Amino acid sequence: SVSLPVYDKRPNATRVANLLGVAGTDVPIEYIQRLMMPYRIGVNGYAFIVTNNGYILIHPDLRPVFQGILKPAYNRVDLLEVEVMDDDSEPRDFNESIIELRRNVVMQSRGHVMLKVKTHLDDLRRIILSNRHYHYMGINNTPFSVVLALPDRYGFNRIQYALDDDIHRMRSNNMIKGPVTQFFTGNWTIHPDWLYCKYSDDKHNFETPEEELLHFLVKIDLPRWKWSRECDSKLIKSLVADAKMTEWFNQNITTSNKDENG
């Protein structure tokens, strides 16, 4: 929830602003999570947000609900409780390094530190010990800080398809012939946690994320289409390029199924 007081700032003899009321709004956490662009972080990294009290606002290990019931202290989970050091310390006996990280994050400092931590896998079935880099900074005009956690020696190399500046240019270069939606047929789905395109209002309702994506792909095909904040242009162009390059796979699978069925 975000709220701000509203004052009467008209000139008066006492120069005292009268409180007119409070304006507030609620923003779903999932909207903020999608804006953190997890596809650019990678599967082995993650980002989280911490309040000025050191409490976790967003974190992959924050589990506020247990068996369908909201935990009483779900909004008071401290940073020290989710990032666990690999130093054989007793519970609640926190290492000075992680305390220093918390202090810098709360003070909205900007910096980087590498810590040896424990990370769980497979729904807490396995634990790995690794060095993890923490890059942190404050979010302007908010009481929050964002932290990016990446494994050691992670992200030094990447394979990236060379994308043109615009999908229409890809079509003019004969990379795409016909509507973009031709690559999205049959049995397909998109990542549930990635924000491809989204209207900022509630005037449009879609039953599935795939239906919403197809709606925007039709709009993107229009000659006067211009990229806006409604869509992540890099993610959409990467998705279209991937769909085009893997089109043959879908066609071969369909042909094989027909042959098997006679």
mmCIF file of C-alpha atoms in Angstrom:
data_model
loop_
_atom_site.group_PDB
_atom_site.id
_atom_site.type_symbol
_atom_site.label_atom_id
_atom_site.label_comp_id
_atom_site.label_asym_id
_atom_site.label_seq_id
_atom_site.Cartn_x
_atom_site.Cartn_y
_atom_site.Cartn_z
ATOM 1 C CA SER A 1 0.000 0.000 0.000
ATOM 2 C CA VAL A 2 1.138 3.528 -0.820
ATOM 3 C CA SER A 3 -0.355 6.596 0.837
ATOM 4 C CA LEU A 4 0.378 10.324 0.914
ATOM 5 C CA PRO A 5 -1.159 13.192 2.899
ATOM 6 C CA VAL A 6 -2.945 15.929 0.963
ATOM 7 C CA TYR A 7 -2.556 19.481 2.296
ATOM 8 C CA ASP A 8 -4.194 22.795 1.530
ATOM 9 C CA LYS A 9 -1.243 24.906 0.397
ATOM 10 C CA ARG A 10 -3.147 28.112 -0.275
ATOM 11 C CA PRO A 11 -1.537 31.208 1.302
ATOM 12 C CA ASN A 12 -2.923 32.120 4.713
ATOM 13 C CA ALA A 13 -1.948 34.347 7.593
ATOM 14 C CA THR A 14 -0.566 31.571 9.791
ATOM 15 C CA ARG A 15 1.227 29.763 6.953
ATOM 16 C CA VAL A 16 -0.079 26.474 8.311
ATOM 17 C CA ALA A 17 -1.181 23.899 5.760
ATOM 18 C CA ASN A 18 -4.487 22.248 6.570
ATOM 19 C CA LEU A 19 -4.701 18.493 6.179
ATOM 20 C CA LEU A 20 -7.426 17.769 3.641
ATOM 21 C CA GLY A 21 -7.116 14.008 3.656
ATOM 22 C CA VAL A 22 -5.004 11.060 2.618
ATOM 23 C CA ALA A 23 -4.688 9.558 -0.860
ATOM 24 C CA GLY A 24 -3.713 5.928 -1.104
ATOM 25 C CA THR A 25 -3.608 2.978 -3.440
ATOM 26 C CA ASP A 26 -2.762 -0.714 -3.319
ATOM 27 C CA VAL A 27 -0.297 -2.248 -5.762
ATOM 28 C CA PRO A 28 -0.254 -6.071 -6.021
ATOM 29 C CA ILE A 29 3.158 -7.527 -5.199
ATOM 30 C CA GLU A 30 3.047 -9.673 -8.339
ATOM 31 C CA TYR A 31 3.000 -6.527 -10.497
ATOM 32 C CA ILE A 32 6.216 -5.315 -8.869
ATOM 33 C CA GLN A 33 7.819 -8.741 -9.244
ATOM 34 C CA ARG A 34 7.141 -8.778 -12.963
ATOM 35 C CA LEU A 35 8.666 -5.326 -13.393
ATOM 36 C CA MET A 36 11.938 -6.662 -11.957
ATOM 37 C CA MET A 37 12.534 -8.456 -15.291
ATOM 38 C CA PRO A 38 13.488 -11.928 -14.004
ATOM 39 C CA TYR A 39 14.289 -13.103 -17.542
ATOM 40 C CA ARG A 40 17.283 -10.736 -17.612
ATOM 41 C CA ILE A 41 18.605 -11.970 -14.266
ATOM 42 C CA GLY A 42 18.728 -15.633 -15.243
ATOM 43 C CA VAL A 43 17.552 -18.822 -13.598
ATOM 44 C CA ASN A 44 20.354 -18.932 -11.010
ATOM 45 C CA GLY A 45 20.046 -15.342 -9.847
ATOM 46 C CA TYR A 46 17.265 -13.432 -8.158
ATOM 47 C CA ALA A 47 16.359 -9.963 -6.976
ATOM 48 C CA PHE A 48 14.569 -8.889 -3.825
ATOM 49 C CA ILE A 49 13.322 -5.693 -2.209
ATOM 50 C CA VAL A 50 13.897 -4.655 1.403
ATOM 51 C CA THR A 51 12.114 -1.951 3.402
ATOM 52 C CA ASN A 52 13.837 0.727 5.477
ATOM 53 C CA ASN A 53 13.204 -1.478 8.522
ATOM 54 C CA GLY A 54 15.182 -4.347 7.069
ATOM 55 C CA TYR A 55 12.046 -6.378 6.371
ATOM 56 C CA ILE A 56 11.558 -8.334 3.166
ATOM 57 C CA LEU A 57 8.963 -6.983 0.745
ATOM 58 C CA ILE A 58 9.745 -9.322 -2.166
ATOM 59 C CA HIS A 59 11.997 -12.378 -2.032
ATOM 60 C CA PRO A 60 11.825 -15.854 -3.633
ATOM 61 C CA ASP A 61 12.083 -17.408 -0.150
ATOM 62 C CA LEU A 62 9.325 -15.267 1.344
ATOM 63 C CA ARG A 63 6.414 -17.644 1.931
ATOM 64 C CA PRO A 64 3.651 -15.622 3.602
ATOM 65 C CA VAL A 65 0.982 -18.325 3.258
ATOM 66 C CA PHE A 66 1.008 -21.741 4.942
ATOM 67 C CA GLN A 67 -1.700 -24.269 4.063
ATOM 68 C CA GLY A 68 -3.868 -21.487 2.714
ATOM 69 C CA ILE A 69 -3.548 -19.339 5.848
ATOM 70 C CA LEU A 70 -1.691 -16.018 5.958
ATOM 71 C CA LYS A 71 1.078 -16.145 8.554
ATOM 72 C CA PRO A 72 0.717 -13.586 11.402
ATOM 73 C CA ALA A 73 4.242 -12.157 10.954
ATOM 74 C CA TYR A 74 4.449 -12.441 7.168
ATOM 75 C CA ASN A 75 5.300 -8.729 6.838
ATOM 76 C CA ARG A 76 8.054 -8.782 9.462
ATOM 77 C CA VAL A 77 10.500 -11.259 7.933
ATOM 78 C CA ASP A 78 13.982 -9.796 8.217
ATOM 79 C CA LEU A 79 16.706 -9.896 5.590
ATOM 80 C CA LEU A 80 18.888 -11.836 8.036
ATOM 81 C CA GLU A 81 16.336 -14.650 8.114
ATOM 82 C CA VAL A 82 16.259 -15.379 4.384
ATOM 83 C CA GLU A 83 19.914 -14.975 3.422
ATOM 84 C CA VAL A 84 21.755 -17.665 5.397
ATOM 85 C CA MET A 85 25.527 -17.546 5.786
ATOM 86 C CA ASP A 86 27.672 -20.671 5.466
ATOM 87 C CA ASP A 87 29.682 -20.183 8.662
ATOM 88 C CA ASP A 88 28.324 -22.884 11.017
ATOM 89 C CA SER A 89 26.830 -20.239 13.299
ATOM 90 C CA GLU A 90 24.041 -21.031 15.721
ATOM 91 C CA PRO A 91 20.492 -19.857 14.924
ATOM 92 C CA ARG A 92 20.020 -16.124 15.495
ATOM 93 C CA ASP A 93 23.798 -15.721 15.776
ATOM 94 C CA PHE A 94 24.343 -13.669 12.646
ATOM 95 C CA ASN A 95 27.679 -13.132 10.981
ATOM 96 C CA GLU A 96 28.973 -9.568 10.963
ATOM 97 C CA SER A 97 29.246 -9.638 7.153
ATOM 98 C CA ILE A 98 25.523 -10.231 6.640
ATOM 99 C CA ILE A 99 24.737 -7.645 9.325
ATOM 100 C CA GLU A 100 26.848 -5.122 7.426
ATOM 101 C CA LEU A 101 24.983 -5.961 4.215
ATOM 102 C CA ARG A 102 21.674 -5.394 5.988
ATOM 103 C CA ARG A 103 22.888 -2.085 7.393
ATOM 104 C CA ASN A 104 23.944 -0.805 3.970
ATOM 105 C CA VAL A 105 20.703 -1.931 2.353
ATOM 106 C CA VAL A 106 18.575 -0.249 5.031
ATOM 107 C CA MET A 107 20.559 2.977 4.652
ATOM 108 C CA GLN A 108 19.924 2.794 0.885
ATOM 109 C CA SER A 109 23.626 2.757 0.115
ATOM 110 C CA ARG A 110 24.932 1.548 -3.204
ATOM 111 C CA GLY A 111 27.547 -1.172 -3.300
ATOM 112 C CA HIS A 112 28.530 -4.786 -3.723
ATOM 113 C CA VAL A 113 29.693 -7.613 -1.490
ATOM 114 C CA MET A 114 30.398 -11.311 -1.965
ATOM 115 C CA LEU A 115 29.284 -13.726 0.758
ATOM 116 C CA LYS A 116 29.499 -17.472 1.248
ATOM 117 C CA VAL A 117 25.911 -18.596 1.717
ATOM 118 C CA LYS A 118 23.618 -21.609 1.792
ATOM 119 C CA THR A 119 21.027 -21.943 -0.959
ATOM 120 C CA HIS A 120 18.253 -24.524 -1.117
ATOM 121 C CA LEU A 121 17.091 -26.407 -4.197
ATOM 122 C CA ASP A 122 14.168 -28.671 -5.080
ATOM 123 C CA ASP A 123 11.772 -27.256 -2.480
ATOM 124 C CA LEU A 124 14.276 -27.457 0.393
ATOM 125 C CA ARG A 125 15.297 -31.033 -0.443
ATOM 126 C CA ARG A 126 18.922 -30.099 -1.178
ATOM 127 C CA ILE A 127 21.292 -27.366 -0.065
ATOM 128 C CA ILE A 128 24.328 -26.054 -1.903
ATOM 129 C CA LEU A 129 27.167 -23.955 -0.521
ATOM 130 C CA SER A 130 28.358 -21.209 -2.830
ATOM 131 C CA ASN A 131 29.738 -17.718 -3.121
ATOM 132 C CA ARG A 132 27.091 -15.204 -4.074
ATOM 133 C CA HIS A 133 27.461 -11.590 -5.161
ATOM 134 C CA TYR A 134 25.031 -9.045 -3.720
ATOM 135 C CA HIS A 135 24.594 -5.769 -5.609
ATOM 136 C CA TYR A 136 22.372 -3.294 -3.772
ATOM 137 C CA MET A 137 21.045 0.239 -4.111
ATOM 138 C CA GLY A 138 18.164 2.387 -2.906
ATOM 139 C CA ILE A 139 15.071 3.001 -5.029
ATOM 140 C CA ASN A 140 14.646 6.730 -5.610
ATOM 141 C CA ASN A 141 11.833 8.501 -3.759
ATOM 142 C CA THR A 142 10.871 5.350 -1.848
ATOM 143 C CA PRO A 143 11.816 3.781 1.504
ATOM 144 C CA PHE A 144 12.874 0.602 -0.310
ATOM 145 C CA SER A 145 16.127 -0.862 -1.586
ATOM 146 C CA VAL A 146 16.636 -3.480 -4.268
ATOM 147 C CA VAL A 147 19.245 -6.236 -4.044
ATOM 148 C CA LEU A 148 20.459 -8.379 -6.935
ATOM 149 C CA ALA A 149 21.936 -11.740 -5.905
ATOM 150 C CA LEU A 150 24.078 -13.597 -8.445
ATOM 151 C CA PRO A 151 26.266 -16.705 -8.110
ATOM 152 C CA ASP A 152 30.020 -16.265 -8.376
ATOM 153 C CA ARG A 153 31.357 -16.207 -11.941
ATOM 154 C CA TYR A 154 27.832 -15.980 -13.307
ATOM 155 C CA GLY A 155 26.822 -14.014 -16.375
ATOM 156 C CA PHE A 156 30.274 -13.579 -17.889
ATOM 157 C CA ASN A 157 29.087 -15.133 -21.151
ATOM 158 C CA ARG A 158 25.739 -15.263 -22.854
ATOM 159 C CA ILE A 159 24.258 -16.413 -26.148
ATOM 160 C CA GLN A 160 22.011 -13.796 -27.676
ATOM 161 C CA TYR A 161 20.223 -13.769 -30.984
ATOM 162 C CA ALA A 162 20.929 -10.603 -32.987
ATOM 163 C CA LEU A 163 17.597 -8.778 -33.009
ATOM 164 C CA ASP A 164 16.600 -6.090 -35.473
ATOM 165 C CA ASP A 165 15.326 -2.793 -34.164
ATOM 166 C CA ASP A 166 11.761 -3.563 -35.133
ATOM 167 C CA ILE A 167 9.606 -6.555 -36.038
ATOM 168 C CA HIS A 168 8.427 -4.730 -39.163
ATOM 169 C CA ARG A 169 12.049 -4.471 -40.274
ATOM 170 C CA MET A 170 12.437 -8.205 -39.694
ATOM 171 C CA ARG A 171 9.529 -8.692 -42.104
ATOM 172 C CA SER A 172 11.014 -6.325 -44.691
ATOM 173 C CA ASN A 173 14.235 -8.376 -44.579
ATOM 174 C CA ASN A 174 12.201 -11.512 -45.351
ATOM 175 C CA MET A 175 12.895 -12.879 -41.877
ATOM 176 C CA ILE A 176 9.140 -12.950 -41.249
ATOM 177 C CA LYS A 177 6.510 -13.520 -43.921
ATOM 178 C CA GLY A 178 2.904 -13.130 -42.880
ATOM 179 C CA PRO A 179 1.467 -12.252 -39.461
ATOM 180 C CA VAL A 180 3.534 -12.750 -36.336
ATOM 181 C CA THR A 181 0.772 -14.873 -34.821
ATOM 182 C CA GLN A 182 1.544 -17.657 -37.330
ATOM 183 C CA PHE A 183 4.335 -18.810 -34.999
ATOM 184 C CA PHE A 184 1.962 -19.142 -32.053
ATOM 185 C CA THR A 185 -0.369 -21.994 -32.943
ATOM 186 C CA GLY A 186 -1.018 -25.393 -31.450
ATOM 187 C CA ASN A 187 0.092 -26.258 -27.928
ATOM 188 C CA TRP A 188 2.237 -23.430 -26.571
ATOM 189 C CA THR A 189 2.535 -21.345 -23.444
ATOM 190 C CA ILE A 190 4.553 -18.439 -22.051
ATOM 191 C CA HIS A 191 6.422 -18.034 -18.797
ATOM 192 C CA PRO A 192 3.867 -17.240 -16.063
ATOM 193 C CA ASP A 193 6.188 -14.859 -14.178
ATOM 194 C CA TRP A 194 7.422 -12.763 -17.104
ATOM 195 C CA LEU A 195 5.724 -9.541 -18.134
ATOM 196 C CA TYR A 196 5.483 -9.457 -21.922
ATOM 197 C CA CYS A 197 2.674 -6.948 -22.451
ATOM 198 C CA LYS A 198 0.159 -5.536 -20.018
ATOM 199 C CA TYR A 199 -2.466 -2.819 -20.093
ATOM 200 C CA SER A 200 -2.130 -0.291 -17.286
ATOM 201 C CA ASP A 201 -5.907 -0.192 -16.735
ATOM 202 C CA ASP A 202 -8.559 -2.801 -15.977
ATOM 203 C CA LYS A 203 -10.660 -2.196 -19.086
ATOM 204 C CA HIS A 204 -9.320 -5.272 -20.859
ATOM 205 C CA ASN A 205 -9.890 -8.772 -19.523
ATOM 206 C CA PHE A 206 -8.225 -11.921 -20.817
ATOM 207 C CA GLU A 207 -8.801 -15.482 -19.701
ATOM 208 C CA THR A 208 -5.150 -16.513 -20.077
ATOM 209 C CA PRO A 209 -1.765 -14.778 -20.462
ATOM 210 C CA GLU A 210 -1.458 -16.428 -23.881
ATOM 211 C CA GLU A 211 -4.696 -14.797 -25.037
ATOM 212 C CA GLU A 212 -3.413 -11.425 -23.866
ATOM 213 C CA LEU A 213 -0.121 -11.915 -25.708
ATOM 214 C CA LEU A 214 -1.902 -12.819 -28.957
ATOM 215 C CA HIS A 215 -3.965 -9.655 -28.610
ATOM 216 C CA PHE A 216 -0.811 -7.543 -28.483
ATOM 217 C CA LEU A 217 0.880 -9.480 -31.291
ATOM 218 C CA VAL A 218 -2.029 -8.562 -33.560
ATOM 219 C CA LYS A 219 -1.565 -4.906 -32.581
ATOM 220 C CA ILE A 220 2.190 -5.116 -33.175
ATOM 221 C CA ASP A 221 1.516 -6.199 -36.760
ATOM 222 C CA LEU A 222 -0.282 -2.922 -37.464
ATOM 223 C CA PRO A 223 1.732 -0.404 -39.552
ATOM 224 C CA ARG A 224 1.405 2.419 -37.014
ATOM 225 C CA TRP A 225 2.458 0.371 -34.019
ATOM 226 C CA LYS A 226 4.886 2.100 -31.654
ATOM 227 C CA TRP A 227 6.536 0.517 -28.637
ATOM 228 C CA SER A 228 5.325 1.863 -25.313
ATOM 229 C CA ARG A 229 5.477 0.959 -21.636
ATOM 230 C CA GLU A 230 2.711 -1.557 -22.214
ATOM 231 C CA CYS A 231 5.191 -4.019 -23.740
ATOM 232 C CA ASP A 232 8.758 -5.095 -23.094
ATOM 233 C CA SER A 233 10.126 -4.664 -26.613
ATOM 234 C CA LYS A 234 13.292 -6.726 -26.079
ATOM 235 C CA LEU A 235 11.378 -9.610 -24.548
ATOM 236 C CA ILE A 236 8.713 -9.583 -27.277
ATOM 237 C CA LYS A 237 11.270 -9.482 -30.096
ATOM 238 C CA SER A 238 13.249 -12.290 -28.472
ATOM 239 C CA LEU A 239 10.059 -14.318 -28.112
ATOM 240 C CA VAL A 240 9.123 -13.825 -31.771
ATOM 241 C CA ALA A 241 12.654 -14.725 -32.888
ATOM 242 C CA ASP A 242 12.612 -17.893 -30.755
ATOM 243 C CA ALA A 243 9.173 -18.848 -32.066
ATOM 244 C CA LYS A 244 10.320 -18.388 -35.652
ATOM 245 C CA MET A 245 13.503 -20.428 -35.196
ATOM 246 C CA THR A 246 11.655 -23.288 -33.473
ATOM 247 C CA GLU A 247 8.730 -23.324 -35.910
ATOM 248 C CA TRP A 248 10.209 -26.324 -37.726
ATOM 249 C CA PHE A 249 10.155 -28.306 -34.492
ATOM 250 C CA ASN A 250 6.422 -27.827 -34.051
ATOM 251 C CA GLN A 251 5.797 -28.723 -37.696
ATOM 252 C CA ASN A 252 7.881 -31.908 -37.451
ATOM 253 C CA ILE A 253 6.135 -32.984 -34.255
ATOM 254 C CA THR A 254 2.732 -32.432 -35.862
ATOM 255 C CA THR A 255 3.747 -34.400 -38.964
ATOM 256 C CA SER A 256 5.140 -37.267 -36.866
ATOM 257 C CA ASN A 257 1.938 -37.512 -34.842
ATOM 258 C CA LYS A 258 -0.138 -37.699 -38.020
ATOM 259 C CA ASP A 259 2.090 -40.467 -39.406
ATOM 260 C CA GLU A 260 1.825 -42.465 -36.186
ATOM 261 C CA ASN A 261 -1.953 -42.171 -36.199
ATOM 262 C CA GLY A 262 -2.105 -43.369 -39.790
#
